[in-house]
Coordinates of C-alpha atoms and ligand atoms in Angstrom, one line a residue:
M222 CA -63.2 -14.9 -4.7
P223 CA -63.4 -12.7 -7.4
S224 CA -65.1 -9.5 -7.3
F225 CA -66.3 -6.8 -9.3
S226 CA -65.3 -3.1 -9.6
I227 CA -65.4 -0.3 -11.7
D228 CA -62.8 1.0 -13.8
L229 CA -62.8 4.7 -13.5
K230 CA -60.7 5.5 -16.6
E231 CA -62.4 3.1 -18.9
G232 CA -65.7 3.9 -17.2
K233 CA -66.3 0.2 -17.5
L234 CA -67.5 -2.5 -15.0
H235 CA -64.8 -5.2 -15.0
K236 CA -63.8 -8.5 -13.1
D237 CA -61.2 -7.9 -10.4
T238 CA -58.9 -10.7 -11.0
D239 CA -57.9 -11.1 -7.4
L240 CA -54.5 -9.3 -7.9
I241 CA -51.8 -10.4 -5.7
V242 CA -49.0 -7.8 -5.4
G243 CA -45.3 -8.1 -4.7
I244 CA -43.8 -5.7 -1.8
D245 CA -40.2 -5.0 -1.2
L246 CA -40.4 -3.7 2.5
G247 CA -36.8 -2.4 2.5
T248 CA -34.6 -0.5 5.1
T249 CA -34.4 2.8 3.1
N250 CA -37.0 2.4 0.5
S251 CA -39.8 0.1 -0.3
L252 CA -41.7 -0.5 -3.4
V253 CA -44.8 -2.3 -4.8
A254 CA -44.8 -4.1 -8.0
Y255 CA -47.6 -6.2 -9.9
M256 CA -47.7 -8.4 -13.0
K257 CA -50.0 -8.0 -15.8
E258 CA -50.2 -10.2 -18.9
G259 CA -46.5 -11.4 -18.3
T260 CA -45.1 -8.2 -17.6
T261 CA -43.9 -6.8 -14.4
H262 CA -44.5 -3.1 -13.3
A263 CA -43.3 -1.2 -10.2
V264 CA -45.6 1.0 -9.4
K265 CA -44.6 4.9 -9.7
D266 CA -45.8 7.6 -7.4
R267 CA -48.5 10.3 -9.1
D268 CA -46.1 12.2 -10.8
G269 CA -44.6 9.1 -12.4
K270 CA -41.1 9.8 -11.1
S271 CA -40.0 6.9 -9.0
P272 CA -41.3 4.0 -7.6
L273 CA -39.2 4.0 -4.4
V274 CA -41.1 5.1 -1.5
P275 CA -38.7 5.8 1.4
S276 CA -39.2 3.6 4.3
V277 CA -39.5 6.8 6.4
I278 CA -42.4 7.8 8.8
H279 CA -43.4 11.1 10.2
F280 CA -45.7 12.2 13.0
L281 CA -47.5 15.3 12.3
P282 CA -48.3 17.5 15.5
D283 CA -52.3 17.0 14.6
G284 CA -51.6 13.2 14.8
G285 CA -51.6 12.6 11.0
I286 CA -49.0 10.4 9.6
L287 CA -46.6 10.9 6.6
V288 CA -44.9 8.5 4.9
G289 CA -42.2 8.6 2.0
D290 CA -40.5 11.6 0.6
E291 CA -42.8 13.8 2.4
A292 CA -41.6 12.1 5.7
K293 CA -37.8 11.9 4.4
A294 CA -37.9 15.6 3.9
K295 CA -38.7 15.8 8.0
L296 CA -35.7 13.7 8.8
I297 CA -33.7 16.8 9.0
T298 CA -36.2 19.4 10.3
D299 CA -37.8 17.2 12.9
P300 CA -35.9 14.3 13.6
Q301 CA -37.6 13.3 16.9
H302 CA -40.9 12.8 15.3
T303 CA -39.6 10.9 12.1
I304 CA -38.7 7.3 12.1
Y305 CA -36.6 5.5 9.5
S306 CA -34.6 2.1 9.3
V307 CA -37.6 0.5 11.2
K308 CA -36.8 -2.6 9.5
R309 CA -33.5 -3.0 11.6
L310 CA -36.1 -3.2 14.7
M311 CA -38.5 -5.9 13.4
G312 CA -38.7 -8.6 15.9
K313 CA -36.1 -7.4 18.1
S314 CA -35.8 -6.9 21.8
Y315 CA -34.3 -3.8 23.5
H316 CA -31.4 -6.2 24.5
D317 CA -30.7 -6.9 20.8
V318 CA -30.4 -3.3 19.9
E319 CA -28.4 -2.0 22.7
G320 CA -25.4 -0.3 21.8
F321 CA -27.0 0.8 18.5
E322 CA -29.5 3.2 19.8
Q323 CA -27.5 6.2 19.2
Y324 CA -27.9 5.2 15.7
F325 CA -31.4 5.9 15.8
G326 CA -32.5 9.5 15.7
Y327 CA -35.8 8.6 17.8
Q328 CA -36.4 7.2 21.3
I329 CA -36.2 3.6 21.6
I330 CA -38.2 2.5 24.8
D331 CA -36.4 0.2 27.2
E332 CA -38.8 -1.6 29.5
D333 CA -37.8 -4.9 29.8
T334 CA -34.8 -5.9 28.0
E335 CA -36.2 -9.0 26.8
S336 CA -39.4 -8.0 25.4
L337 CA -39.8 -6.2 22.0
V338 CA -38.7 -2.6 21.2
K339 CA -41.0 0.0 21.3
I340 CA -40.8 3.6 19.7
R341 CA -42.0 6.8 21.6
V342 CA -43.1 9.6 19.4
N343 CA -44.8 12.2 21.5
D344 CA -46.7 10.3 24.4
R345 CA -47.6 7.3 22.2
F346 CA -45.5 4.0 21.9
Y347 CA -45.4 2.0 18.6
T348 CA -43.9 -1.2 17.7
P349 CA -41.8 -1.8 14.6
V350 CA -44.9 -3.8 13.2
E351 CA -47.2 -1.0 13.6
L352 CA -44.5 1.4 12.0
S353 CA -43.9 -1.1 9.2
A354 CA -47.7 -1.4 8.9
E355 CA -47.8 2.4 7.9
I356 CA -45.1 1.8 5.1
L357 CA -47.3 -0.9 3.9
R358 CA -50.5 1.0 3.8
A359 CA -48.6 3.9 2.1
L360 CA -47.8 1.1 -0.7
K361 CA -51.2 -0.5 -0.9
A362 CA -52.8 3.2 -1.1
R363 CA -50.4 3.8 -4.0
I364 CA -50.9 0.9 -5.9
E365 CA -54.9 1.0 -5.4
A366 CA -55.0 4.6 -6.6
V367 CA -53.0 3.7 -9.8
L368 CA -54.8 0.5 -10.5
E369 CA -58.2 2.1 -9.4
Q370 CA -59.0 -1.2 -7.6
P371 CA -58.8 -2.6 -4.1
V372 CA -55.8 -4.8 -3.1
S373 CA -55.7 -7.0 -0.4
K374 CA -53.3 -9.7 -1.1
A375 CA -49.5 -9.6 -1.1
V376 CA -46.2 -11.5 -1.2
I377 CA -43.6 -9.6 1.0
T378 CA -40.0 -10.1 0.9
V379 CA -37.4 -10.5 3.8
P380 CA -33.9 -11.1 4.1
A381 CA -32.6 -14.5 3.7
Y382 CA -31.4 -14.3 7.3
F383 CA -34.6 -13.3 8.9
N384 CA -35.3 -15.8 11.7
D385 CA -39.2 -16.7 12.7
A386 CA -39.8 -13.9 14.8
Q387 CA -38.7 -11.2 12.1
R388 CA -40.7 -13.1 9.5
Q389 CA -43.8 -13.3 12.1
A390 CA -43.3 -9.5 12.7
T391 CA -43.6 -8.8 8.9
R392 CA -46.5 -10.9 8.5
D393 CA -48.1 -9.1 11.3
A394 CA -47.5 -5.7 9.7
G395 CA -49.1 -7.0 6.7
K396 CA -52.0 -7.9 8.5
L397 CA -52.3 -4.5 10.2
A398 CA -52.2 -2.8 7.0
G399 CA -55.1 -4.9 5.8
L400 CA -53.0 -7.2 3.5
D401 CA -53.5 -10.9 3.4
V402 CA -49.5 -12.0 3.3
L403 CA -50.0 -15.0 1.2
R404 CA -46.1 -15.7 1.5
I405 CA -42.8 -14.2 3.0
V406 CA -40.4 -14.9 0.1
N407 CA -36.5 -14.2 0.7
E408 CA -35.2 -11.4 -1.0
P409 CA -32.6 -13.3 -3.1
T410 CA -35.2 -15.6 -4.4
A411 CA -37.1 -12.9 -5.4
A412 CA -34.1 -11.3 -7.4
S413 CA -33.5 -14.4 -9.3
L414 CA -37.1 -15.1 -10.1
A415 CA -37.0 -11.5 -11.6
Y416 CA -34.2 -12.6 -13.9
G417 CA -36.5 -15.7 -14.8
I418 CA -33.9 -18.1 -13.2
G419 CA -35.4 -20.8 -11.4
L420 CA -38.7 -20.6 -13.1
H421 CA -38.5 -23.4 -15.2
P422 CA -38.5 -27.0 -13.4
D423 CA -35.5 -28.2 -15.4
D424 CA -33.4 -25.1 -14.5
N425 CA -30.9 -26.3 -12.0
Q426 CA -28.6 -23.9 -11.2
T427 CA -26.3 -22.5 -8.0
I428 CA -26.5 -18.7 -8.2
A429 CA -25.1 -15.9 -5.9
V430 CA -27.3 -12.6 -5.2
Y431 CA -25.1 -9.9 -4.3
D432 CA -27.3 -7.0 -2.4
L433 CA -25.5 -3.6 -1.6
G434 CA -28.0 -1.0 -0.5
G435 CA -27.7 2.3 1.2
G436 CA -27.0 0.8 4.6
T437 CA -26.9 -2.8 4.4
F438 CA -24.9 -5.6 2.5
D439 CA -26.1 -9.2 1.8
I440 CA -24.4 -12.2 -0.1
S441 CA -26.8 -15.1 -0.5
I442 CA -25.9 -18.5 -2.1
L443 CA -29.0 -20.3 -3.6
R444 CA -29.2 -23.4 -5.0
I445 CA -32.1 -24.0 -7.5
Q446 CA -33.5 -27.6 -8.4
E447 CA -36.5 -28.3 -10.2
G448 CA -38.2 -25.0 -9.2
I449 CA -37.0 -25.3 -5.5
F450 CA -34.9 -22.5 -4.1
E451 CA -32.7 -23.4 -1.2
V452 CA -30.4 -20.6 0.7
L453 CA -27.2 -22.5 0.9
S454 CA -25.7 -19.8 2.9
T455 CA -25.8 -16.1 3.5
H456 CA -23.2 -13.7 4.8
G457 CA -23.4 -9.8 5.2
D458 CA -23.1 -6.7 7.0
T459 CA -25.9 -4.9 8.5
F460 CA -24.0 -1.6 8.6
L461 CA -22.4 -1.2 5.3
G462 CA -23.6 0.2 2.1
G463 CA -23.7 3.4 -0.2
D464 CA -23.9 5.8 3.0
D465 CA -20.2 4.7 3.8
F466 CA -19.3 5.5 0.2
D467 CA -20.9 9.1 0.8
R468 CA -19.2 9.4 4.2
A469 CA -15.8 8.4 2.3
V470 CA -16.1 11.1 -0.1
M471 CA -17.0 13.8 2.4
D472 CA -13.9 12.7 4.6
F473 CA -12.0 13.0 1.5
W474 CA -13.2 16.7 0.7
M475 CA -12.6 17.7 4.5
E476 CA -9.1 16.3 4.2
Q477 CA -8.2 18.4 1.2
N478 CA -10.1 21.5 2.6
P479 CA -9.2 22.1 6.2
A480 CA -11.1 25.3 6.6
L481 CA -14.3 23.3 5.1
K482 CA -13.6 20.7 7.8
T483 CA -13.4 23.4 10.7
Q484 CA -16.8 24.9 9.2
I485 CA -18.4 21.6 9.0
E486 CA -17.4 20.6 12.4
A487 CA -18.7 23.9 14.0
G488 CA -22.3 24.0 12.1
K489 CA -24.5 21.4 11.3
G490 CA -26.6 22.3 8.5
M491 CA -23.6 22.5 6.0
S492 CA -22.6 18.9 7.1
Q493 CA -26.2 17.5 5.5
A494 CA -25.5 19.7 2.4
L495 CA -22.0 18.2 1.8
R496 CA -23.3 14.6 2.4
L497 CA -26.0 15.5 -0.6
R498 CA -23.1 16.6 -2.6
A499 CA -21.0 13.6 -1.9
E500 CA -23.9 11.0 -2.9
A501 CA -24.2 13.3 -6.1
A502 CA -20.7 13.0 -6.7
K503 CA -20.7 9.4 -6.3
K504 CA -23.9 8.8 -8.4
Q505 CA -22.2 10.9 -11.3
L506 CA -19.0 9.1 -11.0
S507 CA -21.2 5.8 -12.1
R508 CA -21.4 7.7 -15.3
S509 CA -18.8 10.1 -15.7
D510 CA -14.9 10.4 -15.0
V511 CA -15.0 13.3 -12.6
F512 CA -17.1 15.4 -10.4
E513 CA -16.9 19.0 -9.9
D514 CA -19.0 21.5 -7.7
T515 CA -18.6 24.0 -4.8
L516 CA -20.0 24.4 -1.6
D517 CA -19.9 27.8 0.1
G518 CA -17.1 28.9 -2.2
F519 CA -15.2 25.7 -1.3
P520 CA -14.3 23.6 -4.4
L521 CA -15.4 20.0 -4.5
R522 CA -13.7 17.9 -6.9
I523 CA -13.2 14.0 -7.1
S524 CA -12.1 11.7 -10.2
R525 CA -13.3 8.4 -10.7
P526 CA -10.0 6.8 -9.8
Q527 CA -9.8 8.8 -6.4
F528 CA -13.5 7.7 -5.6
E529 CA -12.4 4.2 -6.5
S530 CA -9.2 4.2 -4.2
L531 CA -11.6 5.5 -1.3
I532 CA -14.1 2.6 -1.8
Q533 CA -11.5 -0.1 -2.1
P534 CA -11.5 -1.1 1.5
L535 CA -15.3 -1.3 1.6
L536 CA -15.4 -3.0 -1.3
Q537 CA -13.2 -5.6 -0.2
R538 CA -15.3 -6.3 2.9
T539 CA -18.1 -7.3 0.7
I540 CA -15.7 -9.5 -1.3
D541 CA -14.4 -11.2 1.7
A542 CA -18.0 -11.9 2.7
C543 CA -18.7 -13.5 -0.7
R544 CA -15.6 -15.9 0.2
K545 CA -17.2 -16.9 3.5
A546 CA -20.6 -17.4 2.0
L547 CA -19.0 -19.6 -0.7
R548 CA -17.1 -21.4 1.9
D549 CA -20.0 -22.0 4.2
A550 CA -21.9 -23.3 1.2
G551 CA -18.8 -25.9 0.6
L552 CA -18.4 -24.2 -3.1
S553 CA -16.0 -22.6 -5.0
A554 CA -16.4 -19.2 -7.2
A555 CA -16.5 -21.9 -10.2
D556 CA -19.5 -23.6 -8.8
I557 CA -21.6 -20.5 -9.4
Q558 CA -23.4 -20.1 -12.6
H559 CA -25.1 -16.9 -12.5
V560 CA -24.3 -13.7 -10.2
I561 CA -27.3 -11.0 -9.5
M562 CA -26.8 -7.6 -8.6
V563 CA -29.3 -6.0 -6.5
G564 CA -29.4 -2.7 -4.6
G565 CA -28.8 1.0 -5.6
S566 CA -25.0 0.9 -4.9
T567 CA -24.4 -2.0 -7.3
R568 CA -24.7 0.7 -9.9
T569 CA -21.2 1.8 -9.0
P570 CA -19.0 0.4 -12.0
L571 CA -16.2 -0.7 -9.5
V572 CA -18.7 -2.7 -7.5
K573 CA -19.9 -4.5 -10.6
S574 CA -16.1 -5.3 -11.7
A575 CA -14.9 -6.3 -8.5
V576 CA -17.9 -8.8 -8.1
A577 CA -17.4 -10.2 -11.8
E578 CA -13.7 -10.4 -11.0
F579 CA -14.2 -12.6 -7.8
F580 CA -16.8 -14.9 -9.4
G581 CA -15.1 -15.0 -12.6
R582 CA -18.1 -14.3 -14.8
E583 CA -20.3 -11.3 -15.8
V584 CA -23.1 -10.1 -13.5
Y585 CA -26.7 -9.8 -14.2
D586 CA -27.3 -6.1 -14.0
K587 CA -29.9 -5.5 -16.7
L588 CA -32.7 -4.9 -14.5
N589 CA -33.0 -1.9 -12.1
P590 CA -31.2 -2.8 -8.9
D591 CA -33.6 -0.9 -6.9
E592 CA -36.6 -2.9 -8.5
V593 CA -35.6 -6.3 -8.9
V594 CA -36.5 -7.8 -5.5
A595 CA -40.3 -6.3 -5.7
L596 CA -40.3 -7.3 -9.3
G597 CA -39.5 -10.9 -8.4
A598 CA -42.0 -10.6 -5.6
A599 CA -44.7 -9.8 -8.4
I600 CA -43.7 -12.9 -10.4
Q601 CA -44.0 -15.0 -7.3
A602 CA -47.4 -13.4 -6.5
D603 CA -48.4 -14.4 -10.0
V604 CA -47.7 -17.8 -9.7
L605 CA -49.6 -17.9 -6.2
A606 CA -52.3 -16.4 -8.4
G607 CA -52.3 -19.4 -10.4
N608 CA -51.2 -17.5 -13.6
Q609 CA -48.1 -19.5 -13.9
K610 CA -46.5 -22.7 -13.5
D611 CA -46.4 -23.7 -10.2
L612 CA -43.4 -23.1 -8.2
L613 CA -42.4 -24.3 -4.7
L614 CA -40.1 -22.1 -2.9
I615 CA -38.3 -23.5 -0.2
D616 CA -35.6 -22.3 2.3
I617 CA -33.4 -23.5 4.9
T618 CA -33.7 -22.8 8.8
P619 CA -30.6 -20.9 9.9
L620 CA -30.2 -22.1 13.5
S621 CA -31.3 -25.4 15.2
L622 CA -34.8 -26.0 16.7
G623 CA -35.3 -28.0 19.8
I624 CA -36.7 -28.8 22.9
E625 CA -35.2 -28.9 26.5
T626 CA -34.9 -32.5 27.9
V627 CA -34.0 -33.9 31.4
G628 CA -31.2 -31.9 32.7
G629 CA -31.3 -28.9 30.7
L630 CA -30.1 -30.5 27.5
M631 CA -31.0 -29.3 24.0
D632 CA -32.5 -32.0 21.9
V633 CA -32.5 -30.7 18.3
I634 CA -35.7 -31.7 16.3
L635 CA -34.9 -29.6 13.5
P636 CA -31.3 -29.3 12.9
R637 CA -29.7 -26.0 11.2
N638 CA -30.0 -25.9 7.4
S639 CA -33.0 -28.3 7.4
K640 CA -35.1 -27.5 4.4
I641 CA -38.4 -25.9 5.0
P642 CA -41.4 -26.4 5.0
A643 CA -40.7 -29.5 7.3
K644 CA -42.7 -31.6 9.6
V645 CA -40.5 -33.7 12.0
G646 CA -41.7 -35.6 14.9
R647 CA -40.0 -37.4 17.6
S648 CA -41.0 -39.6 20.7
Y649 CA -40.7 -39.0 24.4
T650 CA -41.6 -40.4 27.7
T651 CA -41.8 -39.2 31.5
S652 CA -38.9 -39.5 33.7
V653 CA -40.9 -39.6 37.2
D654 CA -43.4 -42.0 38.0
G655 CA -47.1 -40.8 37.8
Q656 CA -46.0 -37.6 36.0
R657 CA -48.9 -35.8 34.9
N658 CA -47.8 -32.7 33.1
L659 CA -44.8 -32.4 30.8
K660 CA -43.3 -29.2 29.9
V661 CA -42.4 -28.5 26.0
A662 CA -39.8 -25.8 26.2
V663 CA -38.7 -24.8 22.9
Y664 CA -35.2 -23.4 21.9
Q665 CA -33.3 -22.2 18.9
G666 CA -29.5 -22.6 18.5
E667 CA -26.6 -24.9 18.2
R668 CA -25.5 -25.3 22.1
D669 CA -25.9 -28.4 23.7
L670 CA -27.3 -27.1 27.1
V671 CA -30.7 -24.9 26.7
E672 CA -29.3 -22.4 29.0
H673 CA -26.8 -21.1 26.2
N674 CA -29.5 -21.3 23.5
R675 CA -32.5 -18.8 22.5
P676 CA -35.6 -19.6 24.4
L677 CA -38.6 -19.4 21.9
G678 CA -41.6 -20.5 24.0
E679 CA -42.9 -23.2 26.2
F680 CA -46.1 -24.8 27.1
I681 CA -47.3 -27.5 29.4
L682 CA -48.8 -30.8 28.0
R683 CA -51.6 -31.6 30.9
G684 CA -53.8 -34.5 31.6
I685 CA -51.2 -37.3 31.0
P686 CA -52.9 -40.4 33.0
P687 CA -50.4 -41.5 35.8
M688 CA -48.2 -44.0 34.8
P689 CA -45.0 -45.5 35.5
A690 CA -42.1 -43.1 34.3
G691 CA -41.0 -44.4 31.0
L692 CA -44.4 -45.7 30.0
P693 CA -46.2 -42.6 28.4
K694 CA -45.4 -41.9 24.9
I695 CA -45.4 -38.5 23.8
E696 CA -45.0 -37.4 20.1
I697 CA -43.5 -33.8 19.8
H698 CA -43.9 -32.6 16.2
F699 CA -42.2 -29.7 14.9
I700 CA -44.1 -28.1 11.7
L701 CA -42.2 -25.3 10.5
D702 CA -44.1 -23.8 7.5
A703 CA -42.7 -22.1 3.9
D704 CA -42.6 -18.6 5.9
G705 CA -40.6 -20.1 9.0
I706 CA -43.2 -20.0 11.6
L707 CA -42.9 -23.1 14.0
R708 CA -46.2 -24.9 15.1
V709 CA -45.1 -27.6 17.9
R710 CA -47.6 -30.1 18.6
A711 CA -47.3 -32.5 21.6
K712 CA -49.5 -35.7 21.9
E713 CA -49.5 -38.4 24.6
L714 CA -50.5 -41.5 22.5
R715 CA -52.0 -43.8 25.1
S716 CA -54.2 -41.2 26.4
G717 CA -54.6 -39.0 23.3
V718 CA -54.1 -35.9 24.9
E719 CA -52.7 -33.2 22.8
Q720 CA -51.8 -29.6 22.6
E721 CA -50.5 -27.4 19.8
V722 CA -48.9 -24.0 20.0
E723 CA -47.6 -21.5 17.4
M724 CA -44.2 -20.5 18.4
R725 CA -43.8 -16.7 18.4
S726 CA -40.7 -15.9 19.7
Q727 CA -40.5 -13.1 22.3
Y728 CA -37.5 -11.3 20.8
G729 CA -35.7 -11.5 17.5
I730 CA -32.0 -12.0 16.6
S731 CA -29.6 -10.2 14.4
E732 CA -27.3 -11.9 11.8
E733 CA -24.4 -10.8 13.8
D734 CA -26.2 -12.7 16.8
M735 CA -26.8 -15.7 14.4
A736 CA -23.1 -15.7 13.4
R737 CA -22.0 -15.4 17.1
M738 CA -24.0 -18.2 18.2
L739 CA -22.6 -20.4 15.4
I740 CA -19.0 -19.3 16.5
D741 CA -19.8 -19.7 20.3
S742 CA -21.0 -23.1 19.6
I743 CA -17.7 -24.1 17.9
Q744 CA -15.6 -22.6 20.4
H745 CA -17.3 -24.3 23.3
A746 CA -17.5 -27.5 21.6
K747 CA -15.3 -29.2 24.2
E748 CA -16.8 -28.2 27.2
D749 CA -20.4 -28.6 25.7
V750 CA -19.8 -32.3 24.7
A751 CA -18.1 -32.8 28.3
A752 CA -21.4 -31.5 29.9
R753 CA -23.5 -33.2 27.7
A754 CA -21.8 -36.5 28.3
L755 CA -22.3 -35.7 32.2
L756 CA -26.0 -35.2 31.8
E757 CA -26.6 -38.0 29.5
A758 CA -24.7 -40.3 32.2
R759 CA -26.9 -38.8 35.0
N760 CA -30.0 -39.4 33.1
E761 CA -29.3 -42.8 32.3
A762 CA -28.2 -43.3 35.9
Q763 CA -31.6 -42.2 36.7
S764 CA -33.6 -44.5 34.6
V765 CA -31.3 -47.4 35.6
L766 CA -32.0 -46.5 39.2
I767 CA -35.8 -46.5 38.5
A768 CA -35.7 -49.7 36.6
T769 CA -33.5 -51.5 39.4
E770 CA -36.0 -50.3 41.9
R771 CA -39.0 -51.7 40.1
F772 CA -37.1 -54.8 39.2
L773 CA -36.2 -55.3 42.8
Q774 CA -40.0 -55.0 43.9
Q775 CA -41.5 -57.3 41.3
N776 CA -38.9 -59.8 42.0
E777 CA -38.1 -59.9 45.5
A778 CA -39.2 -63.6 46.1
L779 CA -36.7 -64.9 43.5
F780 CA -33.6 -63.4 45.3
T781 CA -31.7 -64.5 48.2
P782 CA -31.6 -61.6 51.2
D783 CA -27.9 -61.1 50.1
E784 CA -28.5 -60.6 46.5
S785 CA -31.0 -57.9 47.3
A786 CA -28.9 -56.3 49.7
R787 CA -25.8 -56.3 47.0
I788 CA -28.0 -54.9 44.6
T789 CA -29.4 -52.2 46.9
A790 CA -25.6 -51.4 47.7
L791 CA -24.6 -51.3 44.1
A792 CA -27.6 -48.8 43.3
G793 CA -26.9 -46.7 46.4
D794 CA -23.2 -46.6 45.0
L795 CA -24.3 -45.2 41.6
A796 CA -26.9 -42.6 43.3
A797 CA -23.7 -41.4 45.0
A798 CA -22.0 -41.0 41.7
A799 CA -24.7 -39.4 40.0
Q800 CA -24.6 -36.4 42.3
G801 CA -21.1 -36.0 41.4
T802 CA -19.6 -34.4 38.4
D803 CA -17.4 -37.4 37.1
K804 CA -18.8 -38.8 34.3
D805 CA -16.6 -42.0 34.2
L806 CA -17.4 -42.7 38.0
I807 CA -21.3 -42.7 36.9
N808 CA -20.8 -44.9 34.0
K809 CA -18.3 -47.3 36.1
A810 CA -21.0 -47.5 38.8
M811 CA -23.5 -48.3 36.3
E812 CA -21.8 -51.1 34.7
D813 CA -21.0 -52.6 38.2
L814 CA -24.6 -52.6 38.8
N815 CA -25.6 -53.8 35.5
T816 CA -22.7 -56.6 35.6
Y817 CA -24.1 -57.6 38.8
S818 CA -27.8 -57.9 38.1
A819 CA -27.6 -59.1 34.6
P820 CA -27.6 -62.8 35.8
L821 CA -30.3 -62.1 38.1
A822 CA -32.5 -60.4 35.4
H823 CA -32.0 -63.7 33.4
R824 CA -33.1 -65.8 36.2
A825 CA -36.1 -63.4 36.7
L826 CA -37.0 -63.6 33.0
E827 CA -36.8 -67.5 33.0
A828 CA -39.0 -67.8 36.1
N829 CA -41.6 -65.3 34.7
V830 CA -41.7 -67.0 31.2
A831 CA -42.2 -70.4 33.0
Q832 CA -45.1 -68.6 35.0
A833 CA -46.7 -67.4 31.9
L834 CA -46.5 -70.6 30.0
K835 CA -48.1 -72.6 33.0
G836 CA -51.4 -71.4 32.2
S837 CA -51.4 -71.6 28.2
K838 CA -51.8 -74.2 25.8
L839 CA -49.3 -75.2 23.5
Ligands
AMP68 P1 -31.1 0.9 -1.8 O1 -31.2 0.7 -0.3 O2 -31.1 -0.3 -2.7 O3 -32.2 1.9 -2.4 O4 -29.8 1.8 -2.5 C1 -29.6 3.0 -2.2 C2 -28.3 3.3 -2.5 O5 -27.9 3.4 -3.8 C3 -27.7 4.7 -2.0 O6 -26.6 4.8 -1.4 C4 -27.7 5.5 -3.6 O7 -26.8 6.5 -3.0 C5 -27.0 4.5 -4.0 N1 -27.0 4.8 -5.5 C6 -28.2 5.2 -6.1 N2 -28.1 5.4 -7.6 C7 -26.7 5.3 -7.9 C8 -25.7 5.3 -8.6 N3 -26.2 5.8 -9.9 N4 -24.4 5.0 -8.4 C9 -23.9 4.7 -7.4 N5 -24.8 4.6 -6.2 C10 -26.1 4.9 -6.4

């Protein structure tokens, strides 16, 4: 609904065009952008210096909150009340961040390892969603001040590897900040849109997006077909970035000046000063050949070749990740048509040349690498606002989604790498006579047994009318929307009882966890297959036993006592085998029972047909 507002600058009343903004909610910096008359703008602060809002939140003694540059300044003076890198905690449990706590200067609360992390500041507890909401609120206030109009709709970007919980957490943060999050878009998708790649329906490409920021590195391979973006693969390192370049320069200077090293190790304040010098050196070396300065009388000098040899091993790690991403996508470097550079650290010339060399082509680096994701989000927002040709952005599920079936087996409904949005249905039935309730437990992962996968949630479909096992027809639908939020619907078709639940996973999952789950599934493939085979044999035995019992009851009159006794004995053997762990024994017992009962079943069928024909006219 368009509304009206007063343009204070012009003093005119004008129509609010229902502006949708694009937001890059980053680990180190965030920014907001919008599109007007076909041009994208990243919104700068009041003094017009920078569009980057440091993703830092500071809590003042009086309960007030600072966000951005002012909060960043408090990182050194008051670290306990200053929160940074909150994006790393989105949708995560304490269990997920265990071992990394010391990386955060603030207090992360361990209440219950399975529940979502909380951050303690003074006597209050904050969730990562609440903290991210503060950053989003600051961005909203910034653009509202600049455009002098209220803003309530946004497109927010997330890393391609974010799972459902992390996407949901990002949406929730938007909601808390008073923003209607129309879409969650993958960062590499946004970067490619910023370069106009994928905007036209006949634009079919395969591209690589190389994103090296301050503390994280991601490489994504995307395929774009008829305006549809598909993430073919992602790789990266959540603890690799420009900060490591700075550290390498610091170490280099300390090695050259043992006296400086002693001083740094003794006092704290100087280490920060040296870090700032190292970052300044790195930035200057993106433009010049040498950096020279002093710190407390110590000469600090570094040449570009020296710097380049320091960062070479770090760069090599990013190139190795590119190679893995290509391999996962089943492609080679020659298949990539465009390479897009994202993140402040791609300003380092050696980064660009190493990536260009690896892919064998020039990289896209004309847009500001800090702004490119937000600008792309603004373009997507403009498309959603109906100002551009329609674009459908699709992604893939990073891990398989499925439900638990009898015996603890994982039944995959939406396999890993499925395109989303997706709606998939499958039919199930009961395993026990008269079963009135059915538990639907949803899991994420690649292993064959649910106990090795991640539980996402469960619910019980109640009120199934009592029927013999195998008779109810229960349809389970998985509906995964474009933002990766999963709705699970269960419906018993005979009675019409139905239930639908939206899955909010209890805790998140990191990129490493995801990689580990994939590796685990490969390493345990053999035992998983064996376990699955045993469980499947047991399940089959169970249904054969139920069917046999029913068969005997219904057709008793047709069989001699010997025949009945023989079937009962064979069924007993099968029941005994099913208690054991030898699947071959189970299958053998099943075969024996089937072989013996097949002619009897045939006889029963003929008798039943004859009986049925008696009463009907032909
Ligand atoms: P981001 O997380 O994308 O904001 O990236 C910030 C990183 O980019 C920090 O490590 C900065 O030091 C680095 N950076 C910013 N400007 C330059 C530059 N001119 N040359 C090299 N690195 C830079």
